[in-house]
Amino acid sequence: MQHTDEARDDQIRWTQLHQYQLSASYNPRRKNMSCSGNCSSSSKIPIGVSITSKQDPEHESELWCDAEVTSTNHLKRTHIKQGYVDGLSNAKEASLQTGFDDGYPIGAQFGIRVGSILSKLALRGDIETFEAAKRELNITNMLKKSYFNEHLDLPEGEDHPILSKWEAILN
Amino acid sequence: MADFDFDQVLNLEEEYYNEGFKEGQEFSTKEQYIEGKEYGYQTGFQRFVMVGYMKGLLESWRELENPSSSLENHLNQLESLINTIQLTNGDEEVAIYEKNISKARNKLRVIATLTKDSDKVNKLDELVKNVGGSLQVSENVDDMW
């Protein structure tokens, strides 16, 4: 048990470690990060600007009124932004582990099918086919983003094309 | 302006802050979940190529004609070791995985000697590493998660 717990700890630590490495180097989603809320888009042009440029004392009351709106907008923007930034660094703790636990069995199923295909080809002794399978069934190929949707699932009702290809070859 | 209510402004500030906080938290929570899932996929894949390889060999060996009772015995044991391995990442399941995988590997070696397939299992570690990658290696980082 001891040994296993250690192995598991390593695994989790590994996951976390890589998460940080990823954040620093490669993270396409972060690049595309766009604020879906209204923290910055609600009032890019301060409303007050056009009014003050009128320089018309007749519009004084209107000017005051708009200045108030502007300051409220500014207040809103500032606080939503600050909240957003703080929220970003406060992801719910379990999310990484939950994701890991959800992905693990799916990856495991892929791994089993890959191993099974390879062993059967190995027994057949056709080295050329075996090597071709080895290349195609490589993890880098199998886990290509293009096979998965935005939730990292295969499209509904579809099998992994590389696996179905090689299983068909075997049969 | 005469009715300026300071408390109201403070409440508003808090409300805006909380609104932003919630959005930020949701975004990073979702992002962390996806990152976790990526590594779950990878780790699961890497750990179970070996299991699949054993399964495939077992199925093929089951088709051998007139197996000796000794071979059959070994195959049964291998089968029960493999079949009790579960795919989930819970504490108990992982413990069983660790225990069974090492027993199964020994069993595999014994059987492969009997069936003269030793060349198919001798370099299993190398094969698993080649196909599953070592934990951090990825040839094409931009393409793979």
Coordinates of N, CA, C and O in Angstrom, one line a residue, chain A residues 1 3-5 7-8 11 14-15 18-19 22-23 26-27 29-30 33-38 68 72 75-76 79-80 82-84 86-93 95-116 118-120 122-123 130 134 137-140 142-145 148 150-154, chain B residues 1 4 9 12-57 59-61 86-92 94-99 117 120 127 130-133 135-145:
Chain A
M1 N 0.8 -1.2 0.0 CA 0.0 0.0 0.0 C 0.9 1.3 0.0 O 0.6 2.2 -0.8
H3 N 3.8 1.7 -1.0 CA 4.4 1.9 -2.3 C 3.5 2.5 -3.3 O 3.8 3.5 -4.0
T4 N 2.3 2.0 -3.2 CA 1.3 2.5 -4.2 C 0.9 4.0 -3.9 O 0.8 4.8 -4.8
D5 N 0.7 4.2 -2.6 CA 0.4 5.6 -2.2 C 1.5 6.6 -2.7 O 1.2 7.6 -3.2
A7 N 3.4 6.1 -5.2 CA 3.3 6.1 -6.7 C 2.2 7.1 -7.1 O 2.3 7.9 -8.0
R8 N 1.1 7.0 -6.4 CA 0.0 7.9 -6.7 C 0.3 9.3 -6.4 O 0.0 10.2 -7.1
Q11 N 2.2 10.7 -9.0 CA 1.4 10.9 -10.2 C 0.7 12.2 -10.1 O 0.7 13.0 -11.0
W14 N 3.1 15.0 -10.2 CA 3.5 15.2 -11.6 C 2.5 16.0 -12.4 O 2.9 16.9 -13.1
T15 N 1.3 15.7 -12.1 CA 0.2 16.4 -12.8 C 0.3 17.9 -12.5 O 0.2 18.8 -13.3
H18 N 3.3 19.7 -14.0 CA 3.2 20.0 -15.4 C 2.2 21.1 -15.7 O 2.3 21.8 -16.6
Q19 N 1.2 21.2 -14.8 CA 0.3 22.2 -15.0 C 1.0 23.5 -14.9 O 0.7 24.4 -15.7
L22 N 3.1 24.1 -17.9 CA 2.2 24.5 -19.1 C 1.8 25.9 -19.0 O 1.9 26.6 -20.0
S23 N 1.4 26.3 -17.8 CA 1.0 27.7 -17.7 C 2.1 28.7 -18.2 O 1.8 29.7 -18.8
Y26 N 3.3 26.6 -22.6 CA 2.4 26.3 -23.7 C 0.9 26.2 -23.1 O 0.7 25.5 -22.3
N27 N 0.2 27.0 -23.6 CA -1.2 27.0 -23.2 C -2.1 27.8 -24.2 O -2.4 28.9 -24.0
R29 N -5.2 27.8 -24.8 CA -6.4 28.3 -24.4 C -6.2 29.7 -23.7 O -7.0 30.6 -23.8
R30 N -5.1 29.8 -23.0 CA -4.8 31.0 -22.3 C -4.6 32.1 -23.3 O -5.0 33.3 -23.1
M33 N -7.6 33.6 -24.4 CA -8.5 34.0 -23.3 C -9.1 35.3 -23.7 O -8.5 36.3 -24.0
S34 N -10.4 35.3 -23.7 CA -11.1 36.5 -23.9 C -12.1 36.6 -22.7 O -12.7 35.7 -22.3
C35 N -12.3 37.8 -22.3 CA -13.2 38.0 -21.2 C -14.6 37.9 -21.7 O -15.1 38.6 -22.5
S36 N -15.3 36.8 -21.2 CA -16.6 36.6 -21.7 C -17.6 37.5 -21.0 O -18.7 37.7 -21.5
G37 N -17.1 38.1 -19.9 CA -18.0 39.0 -19.2 C -17.9 40.4 -19.7 O -17.4 40.6 -20.8
N38 N -18.4 41.3 -19.0 CA -18.4 42.7 -19.5 C -17.4 43.5 -18.8 O -17.6 44.7 -18.6
E68 N -21.5 61.4 -13.9 CA -21.8 60.4 -12.9 C -21.9 59.0 -13.5 O -21.4 58.0 -12.9
T72 N -19.6 55.8 -12.5 CA -20.2 54.5 -12.1 C -19.6 53.4 -13.0 O -19.3 52.3 -12.5
L75 N -16.2 52.7 -12.0 CA -16.2 51.9 -10.8 C -16.5 50.4 -11.1 O -15.9 49.5 -10.6
K76 N -17.5 50.2 -11.9 CA -17.9 48.9 -12.3 C -16.8 48.1 -13.0 O -16.5 47.0 -12.6
H79 N -13.9 47.3 -10.6 CA -14.1 46.2 -9.6 C -14.4 44.9 -10.2 O -14.0 43.8 -9.7
I80 N -15.0 44.9 -11.3 CA -15.2 43.6 -12.0 C -13.9 43.0 -12.5 O -13.6 41.9 -12.3
Q82 N -10.9 43.6 -11.2 CA -10.1 43.2 -10.0 C -10.7 41.8 -9.5 O -9.9 40.9 -9.2
G83 N -12.0 41.7 -9.5 CA -12.6 40.5 -9.1 C -12.2 39.3 -10.0 O -11.9 38.2 -9.6
Y84 N -12.2 39.7 -11.3 CA -11.9 38.6 -12.3 C -10.5 38.1 -12.2 O -10.2 36.9 -12.2
D86 N -8.6 38.2 -9.5 CA -8.6 37.4 -8.3 C -9.2 36.1 -8.4 O -8.8 35.0 -7.9
G87 N -10.3 36.1 -9.2 CA -11.0 34.8 -9.4 C -10.2 33.8 -10.3 O -10.2 32.6 -10.0
L88 N -9.4 34.4 -11.2 CA -8.6 33.5 -12.1 C -7.6 32.7 -11.2 O -7.3 31.6 -11.5
S89 N -7.1 33.3 -10.2 CA -6.1 32.6 -9.4 C -6.7 31.8 -8.3 O -6.1 31.3 -7.4
N90 N -8.0 31.7 -8.3 CA -8.7 31.0 -7.3 C -9.6 29.9 -7.9 O -10.8 29.7 -7.5
A91 N -9.1 29.2 -8.8 CA -9.8 28.1 -9.4 C -10.2 27.1 -8.3 O -9.5 26.9 -7.4
K92 N -11.4 26.5 -8.4 CA -11.8 25.6 -7.4 C -10.8 24.4 -7.4 O -10.4 23.9 -8.4
E93 N -10.4 24.1 -6.2 CA -9.2 23.3 -6.0 C -9.4 21.9 -6.6 O -8.4 21.4 -7.1
S95 N -10.7 20.9 -9.2 CA -10.9 20.8 -10.7 C -9.9 20.0 -11.4 O -10.2 19.3 -12.3
L96 N -8.6 20.3 -11.1 CA -7.5 19.6 -11.7 C -7.6 18.1 -11.5 O -7.5 17.3 -12.5
Q97 N -7.8 17.7 -10.3 CA -7.9 16.3 -9.9 C -9.1 15.7 -10.6 O -9.1 14.5 -11.1
T98 N -10.2 16.4 -10.6 CA -11.5 15.8 -11.2 C -11.2 15.6 -12.7 O -11.6 14.5 -13.2
G99 N -10.6 16.6 -13.3 CA -10.3 16.4 -14.7 C -9.4 15.2 -15.0 O -9.6 14.4 -15.9
F100 N -8.4 15.1 -14.1 CA -7.5 13.9 -14.2 C -8.2 12.6 -14.1 O -8.1 11.7 -14.9
D101 N -9.0 12.5 -13.1 CA -9.8 11.3 -12.8 C -10.8 11.0 -13.9 O -11.0 9.8 -14.2
D102 N -11.3 12.0 -14.6 CA -12.2 11.8 -15.7 C -11.5 11.3 -16.9 O -12.0 10.5 -17.7
G103 N -10.3 11.9 -17.2 CA -9.5 11.5 -18.4 C -8.9 10.2 -18.3 O -8.7 9.5 -19.3
Y104 N -8.4 9.8 -17.1 CA -7.6 8.6 -16.9 C -8.2 7.3 -17.5 O -7.6 6.6 -18.3
P105 N -9.5 7.0 -17.1 CA -10.1 5.8 -17.7 C -10.2 5.8 -19.2 O -10.2 4.7 -19.8
I106 N -10.5 7.0 -19.8 CA -10.6 7.0 -21.2 C -9.3 6.8 -21.9 O -9.2 6.0 -22.8
G107 N -8.3 7.4 -21.3 CA -6.9 7.2 -21.8 C -6.5 5.7 -21.6 O -5.9 5.1 -22.5
A108 N -6.9 5.1 -20.5 CA -6.6 3.7 -20.3 C -7.3 2.8 -21.3 O -6.6 1.9 -21.8
Q109 N -8.5 3.1 -21.7 CA -9.1 2.3 -22.7 C -8.4 2.4 -24.1 O -8.2 1.4 -24.7
F110 N -8.0 3.6 -24.4 CA -7.2 3.7 -25.6 C -5.9 2.9 -25.5 O -5.6 2.2 -26.4
G111 N -5.2 3.0 -24.4 CA -4.0 2.3 -24.2 C -4.2 0.8 -24.3 O -3.4 0.1 -25.0
I112 N -5.2 0.3 -23.7 CA -5.5 -1.2 -23.8 C -5.7 -1.6 -25.3 O -5.1 -2.6 -25.7
R113 N -6.5 -0.8 -26.0 CA -6.7 -1.2 -27.4 C -5.4 -1.1 -28.2 O -5.1 -2.0 -29.1
V114 N -4.6 -0.1 -27.9 CA -3.3 0.1 -28.6 C -2.4 -1.1 -28.4 O -1.9 -1.7 -29.3
G115 N -2.3 -1.5 -27.1 CA -1.4 -2.6 -26.7 C -1.9 -3.9 -27.3 O -1.1 -4.7 -27.8
S116 N -3.2 -4.1 -27.3 CA -3.8 -5.3 -27.9 C -3.5 -5.4 -29.4 O -3.1 -6.5 -29.8
L118 N -1.1 -4.1 -31.0 CA 0.4 -4.3 -31.2 C 0.8 -5.7 -30.9 O 1.6 -6.3 -31.6
S119 N 0.2 -6.3 -29.8 CA 0.6 -7.7 -29.5 C 0.2 -8.6 -30.6 O 0.9 -9.6 -30.9
K120 N -1.0 -8.4 -31.1 CA -1.5 -9.3 -32.2 C -0.6 -9.2 -33.4 O -0.3 -10.2 -34.1
A122 N 2.4 -8.3 -33.4 CA 3.8 -8.8 -33.1 C 3.8 -10.3 -33.3 O 4.7 -10.9 -33.9
L123 N 2.7 -11.0 -32.9 CA 2.6 -12.4 -33.0 C 2.5 -12.9 -34.5 O 3.0 -13.9 -34.9
F130 N 3.8 -4.1 -38.3 CA 4.0 -3.8 -36.9 C 4.6 -2.4 -36.7 O 4.1 -1.6 -35.9
K134 N 3.0 0.8 -34.9 CA 3.7 1.5 -33.8 C 3.7 3.0 -34.0 O 3.5 3.7 -33.0
L137 N 0.0 4.5 -33.8 CA -0.6 4.3 -32.5 C 0.1 5.1 -31.4 O -0.3 5.0 -30.2
N138 N 1.2 5.7 -31.8 CA 1.9 6.5 -30.8 C 1.0 7.5 -30.1 O 0.1 8.1 -30.7
I139 N 1.3 7.7 -28.8 CA 0.5 8.6 -28.0 C 0.4 10.0 -28.6 O -0.7 10.7 -28.6
T140 N 1.4 10.5 -29.2 CA 1.4 11.8 -29.9 C 0.4 11.9 -31.0 O -0.3 12.9 -31.1
M142 N -2.2 9.6 -31.3 CA -3.5 9.2 -30.8 C -4.2 10.4 -30.1 O -5.4 10.5 -30.1
L143 N -3.4 11.2 -29.4 CA -4.0 12.3 -28.6 C -4.0 13.6 -29.3 O -4.0 14.7 -28.7
K144 N -4.0 13.6 -30.6 CA -4.0 14.8 -31.4 C -5.3 15.6 -31.1 O -6.3 15.0 -31.1
K145 N -5.1 16.8 -30.9 CA -6.3 17.7 -30.6 C -7.4 17.5 -31.6 O -8.6 17.6 -31.2
F148 N -10.5 15.5 -31.1 CA -11.4 15.7 -29.9 C -12.2 17.0 -30.0 O -11.7 17.9 -30.7
E150 N -14.2 20.3 -27.9 CA -13.6 21.3 -26.9 C -13.7 20.7 -25.5 O -13.0 21.3 -24.6
H151 N -14.5 19.7 -25.2 CA -14.4 19.1 -23.9 C -13.4 18.0 -23.8 O -13.4 17.2 -22.8
L152 N -12.6 17.8 -24.8 CA -11.7 16.7 -24.9 C -12.3 15.4 -25.0 O -11.8 14.4 -24.4
D153 N -13.5 15.3 -25.6 CA -14.1 14.0 -25.8 C -14.1 13.8 -27.3 O -14.1 14.7 -28.1
L154 N -14.2 12.5 -27.7 CA -14.4 12.2 -29.1 C -15.8 12.7 -29.4 O -16.7 12.7 -28.6
Chain B
M1 N -26.9 64.2 -7.0 CA -25.7 64.1 -6.2 C -26.0 64.3 -4.8 O -25.3 63.9 -3.9
F4 N -26.4 61.2 -2.7 CA -25.3 60.3 -2.8 C -25.2 59.4 -1.6 O -25.1 59.8 -0.5
V9 N -22.7 52.7 -2.8 CA -21.5 52.6 -3.7 C -20.7 51.4 -3.2 O -20.2 50.6 -4.0
L12 N -22.2 48.3 -4.2 CA -22.0 48.1 -5.7 C -20.6 47.6 -6.0 O -20.5 46.7 -6.7
E13 N -19.7 48.2 -5.3 CA -18.3 47.8 -5.5 C -18.1 46.3 -5.2 O -17.5 45.5 -6.0
E14 N -18.7 45.9 -4.1 CA -18.6 44.5 -3.7 C -19.4 43.6 -4.7 O -18.9 42.6 -5.1
E15 N -20.5 44.1 -5.2 CA -21.3 43.3 -6.1 C -20.5 43.1 -7.4 O -20.4 42.0 -8.0
Y16 N -19.9 44.2 -7.9 CA -19.1 44.1 -9.1 C -17.9 43.2 -9.0 O -17.6 42.4 -9.8
Y17 N -17.3 43.4 -7.8 CA -16.1 42.5 -7.6 C -16.5 41.1 -7.6 O -15.8 40.2 -8.2
N18 N -17.6 40.8 -6.9 CA -18.0 39.4 -6.8 C -18.4 38.8 -8.2 O -18.1 37.7 -8.5
E19 N -19.0 39.7 -8.9 CA -19.4 39.3 -10.3 C -18.2 38.9 -11.1 O -18.1 37.9 -11.7
G20 N -17.1 39.8 -11.0 CA -15.9 39.5 -11.7 C -15.2 38.3 -11.2 O -14.7 37.4 -11.9
F21 N -15.2 38.2 -9.9 CA -14.5 37.0 -9.2 C -15.1 35.7 -9.7 O -14.4 34.8 -10.1
K22 N -16.4 35.7 -9.8 CA -17.1 34.5 -10.2 C -16.8 34.1 -11.6 O -16.5 32.9 -11.9
E23 N -16.8 35.1 -12.5 CA -16.4 34.8 -13.9 C -15.0 34.3 -14.0 O -14.7 33.3 -14.7
G24 N -14.1 35.0 -13.3 CA -12.7 34.6 -13.3 C -12.5 33.2 -12.8 O -11.8 32.3 -13.3
Q25 N -13.2 32.9 -11.7 CA -13.1 31.6 -11.1 C -13.6 30.5 -12.0 O -13.0 29.4 -12.1
E26 N -14.7 30.8 -12.6 CA -15.3 29.8 -13.5 C -14.4 29.5 -14.7 O -14.2 28.3 -15.0
F27 N -13.8 30.6 -15.2 CA -12.9 30.4 -16.3 C -11.7 29.5 -15.9 O -11.4 28.5 -16.6
S28 N -11.1 29.8 -14.8 CA -9.9 29.1 -14.5 C -10.2 27.7 -14.0 O -9.4 26.7 -14.1
T29 N -11.4 27.5 -13.4 CA -11.8 26.2 -12.9 C -12.0 25.3 -14.1 O -11.5 24.1 -14.2
K30 N -12.6 25.8 -15.2 CA -12.9 25.0 -16.4 C -11.5 24.7 -17.0 O -11.3 23.6 -17.5
E31 N -10.6 25.7 -17.0 CA -9.3 25.5 -17.6 C -8.5 24.4 -16.9 O -7.9 23.6 -17.5
Q32 N -8.6 24.5 -15.6 CA -7.8 23.5 -14.8 C -8.4 22.1 -15.0 O -7.7 21.1 -15.1
Y33 N -9.7 22.0 -15.1 CA -10.4 20.7 -15.3 C -9.8 20.1 -16.7 O -9.5 19.0 -16.7
I34 N -9.8 20.9 -17.7 CA -9.3 20.5 -19.0 C -7.9 20.0 -18.9 O -7.5 19.0 -19.5
E35 N -7.1 20.8 -18.2 CA -5.7 20.4 -18.1 C -5.5 19.1 -17.4 O -4.7 18.3 -17.7
G36 N -6.3 19.0 -16.3 CA -6.3 17.7 -15.6 C -6.7 16.6 -16.5 O -6.1 15.5 -16.5
K37 N -7.7 16.8 -17.3 CA -8.2 15.7 -18.2 C -7.1 15.3 -19.2 O -7.0 14.1 -19.5
E38 N -6.4 16.3 -19.7 CA -5.3 16.0 -20.7 C -4.3 15.0 -20.0 O -3.9 14.1 -20.6
Y39 N -3.9 15.4 -18.8 CA -2.9 14.5 -18.2 C -3.5 13.2 -17.7 O -2.8 12.2 -17.7
G40 N -4.8 13.2 -17.4 CA -5.4 11.9 -17.1 C -5.4 11.0 -18.4 O -5.1 9.8 -18.3
Y41 N -5.7 11.6 -19.5 CA -5.7 10.8 -20.8 C -4.3 10.2 -21.0 O -4.1 9.0 -21.2
Q42 N -3.3 11.1 -20.9 CA -1.9 10.7 -21.1 C -1.5 9.6 -20.1 O -0.9 8.5 -20.5
T43 N -1.7 9.8 -18.9 CA -1.3 8.8 -17.9 C -2.0 7.5 -18.0 O -1.4 6.4 -18.0
G44 N -3.3 7.6 -18.2 CA -4.1 6.4 -18.4 C -3.6 5.6 -19.6 O -3.4 4.4 -19.6
F45 N -3.4 6.3 -20.7 CA -2.8 5.7 -21.9 C -1.5 5.0 -21.7 O -1.4 3.8 -21.9
Q46 N -0.6 5.7 -21.1 CA 0.7 5.2 -20.8 C 0.7 3.9 -19.9 O 1.4 3.0 -20.1
R47 N -0.2 4.0 -18.9 CA -0.2 2.9 -18.0 C -0.9 1.6 -18.5 O -0.7 0.5 -18.0
F48 N -1.7 1.8 -19.5 CA -2.5 0.6 -19.9 C -2.1 0.0 -21.3 O -2.7 -1.0 -21.7
V49 N -1.1 0.6 -21.9 CA -0.6 -0.1 -23.1 C -0.1 -1.5 -22.8 O -0.4 -2.4 -23.5
M50 N 0.6 -1.5 -21.7 CA 1.1 -2.8 -21.2 C 0.0 -3.8 -20.9 O 0.0 -5.0 -21.3
V51 N -1.1 -3.3 -20.3 CA -2.2 -4.2 -20.0 C -2.9 -4.7 -21.3 O -3.2 -5.9 -21.4
G52 N -3.0 -3.8 -22.2 CA -3.6 -4.2 -23.5 C -2.7 -5.2 -24.3 O -3.2 -6.2 -24.9
Y53 N -1.4 -5.0 -24.2 CA -0.5 -5.9 -24.8 C -0.6 -7.3 -24.3 O -0.7 -8.3 -25.0
M54 N -0.7 -7.4 -22.9 CA -0.9 -8.7 -22.3 C -2.2 -9.3 -22.7 O -2.3 -10.5 -22.9
K55 N -3.2 -8.5 -22.7 CA -4.6 -9.0 -23.1 C -4.6 -9.6 -24.5 O -5.1 -10.7 -24.7
G56 N -3.9 -8.9 -25.4 CA -3.8 -9.4 -26.8 C -3.1 -10.7 -26.9 O -3.5 -11.6 -27.6
L57 N -2.0 -10.8 -26.1 CA -1.2 -12.1 -26.2 C -2.1 -13.2 -25.6 O -2.2 -14.3 -26.1
E59 N -5.3 -13.5 -25.4 CA -6.4 -13.9 -26.4 C -5.8 -14.8 -27.5 O -6.4 -15.8 -27.8
S60 N -4.6 -14.4 -28.0 CA -4.0 -15.2 -29.0 C -3.6 -16.6 -28.5 O -3.7 -17.6 -29.2
W61 N -3.0 -16.6 -27.3 CA -2.6 -17.9 -26.7 C -3.7 -18.8 -26.4 O -3.6 -20.0 -26.5
Q86 N -8.5 -2.5 -12.8 CA -9.6 -1.6 -13.2 C -9.1 -0.3 -13.8 O -7.9 0.1 -13.5
L87 N -10.0 0.3 -14.5 CA -9.5 1.5 -15.3 C -9.5 2.8 -14.5 O -9.0 3.8 -15.0
T88 N -10.1 2.8 -13.4 CA -10.3 4.1 -12.7 C -9.1 4.5 -11.8 O -8.3 3.6 -11.5
N89 N -9.0 5.7 -11.4 CA -7.8 6.2 -10.8 C -8.0 6.3 -9.2 O -7.4 7.1 -8.6
G90 N -8.9 5.5 -8.7 CA -9.1 5.5 -7.2 C -7.9 4.9 -6.5 O -7.1 4.1 -7.1
D91 N -7.8 5.1 -5.2 CA -6.7 4.5 -4.4 C -6.6 3.0 -4.6 O -5.6 2.5 -4.8
E92 N -7.7 2.4 -4.3 CA -7.8 0.9 -4.3 C -7.4 0.4 -5.7 O -6.7 -0.6 -5.8
V94 N -5.8 1.7 -8.1 CA -4.4 1.9 -8.5 C -3.5 0.9 -7.7 O -2.5 0.4 -8.3
A95 N -3.8 0.6 -6.5 CA -3.1 -0.4 -5.7 C -3.1 -1.7 -6.4 O -2.1 -2.4 -6.5
I96 N -4.3 -2.1 -6.8 CA -4.5 -3.4 -7.5 C -3.7 -3.4 -8.8 O -3.0 -4.4 -9.2
Y97 N -3.7 -2.3 -9.5 CA -3.0 -2.2 -10.8 C -1.5 -2.5 -10.5 O -0.9 -3.3 -11.2
E98 N -0.9 -1.8 -9.5 CA 0.5 -2.0 -9.2 C 0.9 -3.4 -8.9 O 1.8 -4.0 -9.4
K99 N 0.0 -4.0 -8.1 CA 0.3 -5.3 -7.6 C 0.2 -6.3 -8.8 O 1.0 -7.2 -9.0
D117 N 7.5 -17.5 -27.4 CA 7.2 -16.1 -27.9 C 8.0 -15.1 -27.1 O 7.7 -13.9 -27.0
K120 N 8.6 -11.7 -28.1 CA 7.5 -10.7 -28.1 C 7.3 -10.0 -26.8 O 6.6 -9.0 -26.7
L127 N 8.9 -1.0 -25.8 CA 7.8 -0.8 -26.7 C 6.8 0.2 -26.0 O 6.3 1.1 -26.6
N130 N 8.1 3.5 -26.0 CA 8.1 4.1 -27.4 C 6.7 4.6 -27.8 O 6.5 5.7 -28.3
V131 N 5.7 3.8 -27.5 CA 4.3 4.1 -27.9 C 3.7 5.1 -27.0 O 3.0 6.0 -27.4
G132 N 3.9 4.9 -25.7 CA 3.2 5.7 -24.7 C 4.0 7.0 -24.3 O 3.5 7.9 -23.7
G133 N 5.3 7.0 -24.8 CA 6.1 8.2 -24.4 C 6.5 8.1 -23.0 O 5.8 7.5 -22.2
L135 N 6.9 10.1 -19.5 CA 5.8 11.0 -19.0 C 5.8 12.4 -19.6 O 4.7 12.9 -19.8
Q136 N 6.9 13.0 -19.9 CA 6.8 14.4 -20.3 C 7.1 14.6 -21.7 O 6.9 15.7 -22.2
V137 N 7.5 13.5 -22.4 CA 8.0 13.8 -23.8 C 6.8 13.9 -24.7 O 5.8 13.1 -24.7
S138 N 6.9 14.8 -25.6 CA 5.9 14.9 -26.6 C 6.7 15.5 -27.8 O 7.3 16.6 -27.7
E139 N 6.6 14.8 -28.9 CA 7.4 15.2 -30.1 C 7.0 16.6 -30.6 O 7.7 17.4 -31.0
N140 N 5.7 16.7 -30.6 CA 5.1 17.9 -31.2 C 4.2 18.6 -30.3 O 3.0 18.4 -30.3
V141 N 4.8 19.4 -29.5 CA 4.0 20.0 -28.4 C 2.8 20.8 -28.9 O 1.8 20.9 -28.2
D142 N 3.0 21.5 -30.0 CA 1.9 22.3 -30.5 C 0.7 21.6 -31.0 O -0.4 22.1 -30.9
D143 N 1.0 20.3 -31.3 CA -0.1 19.6 -31.9 C -0.8 18.7 -30.9 O -2.0 18.4 -31.0
M144 N -0.1 18.3 -29.9 CA -0.6 17.4 -28.9 C -0.8 18.2 -27.6 O -0.1 19.2 -27.4
W145 N -1.7 17.9 -26.8 CA -1.9 18.6 -25.6 C -0.8 18.3 -24.6 O -0.2 17.3 -24.6

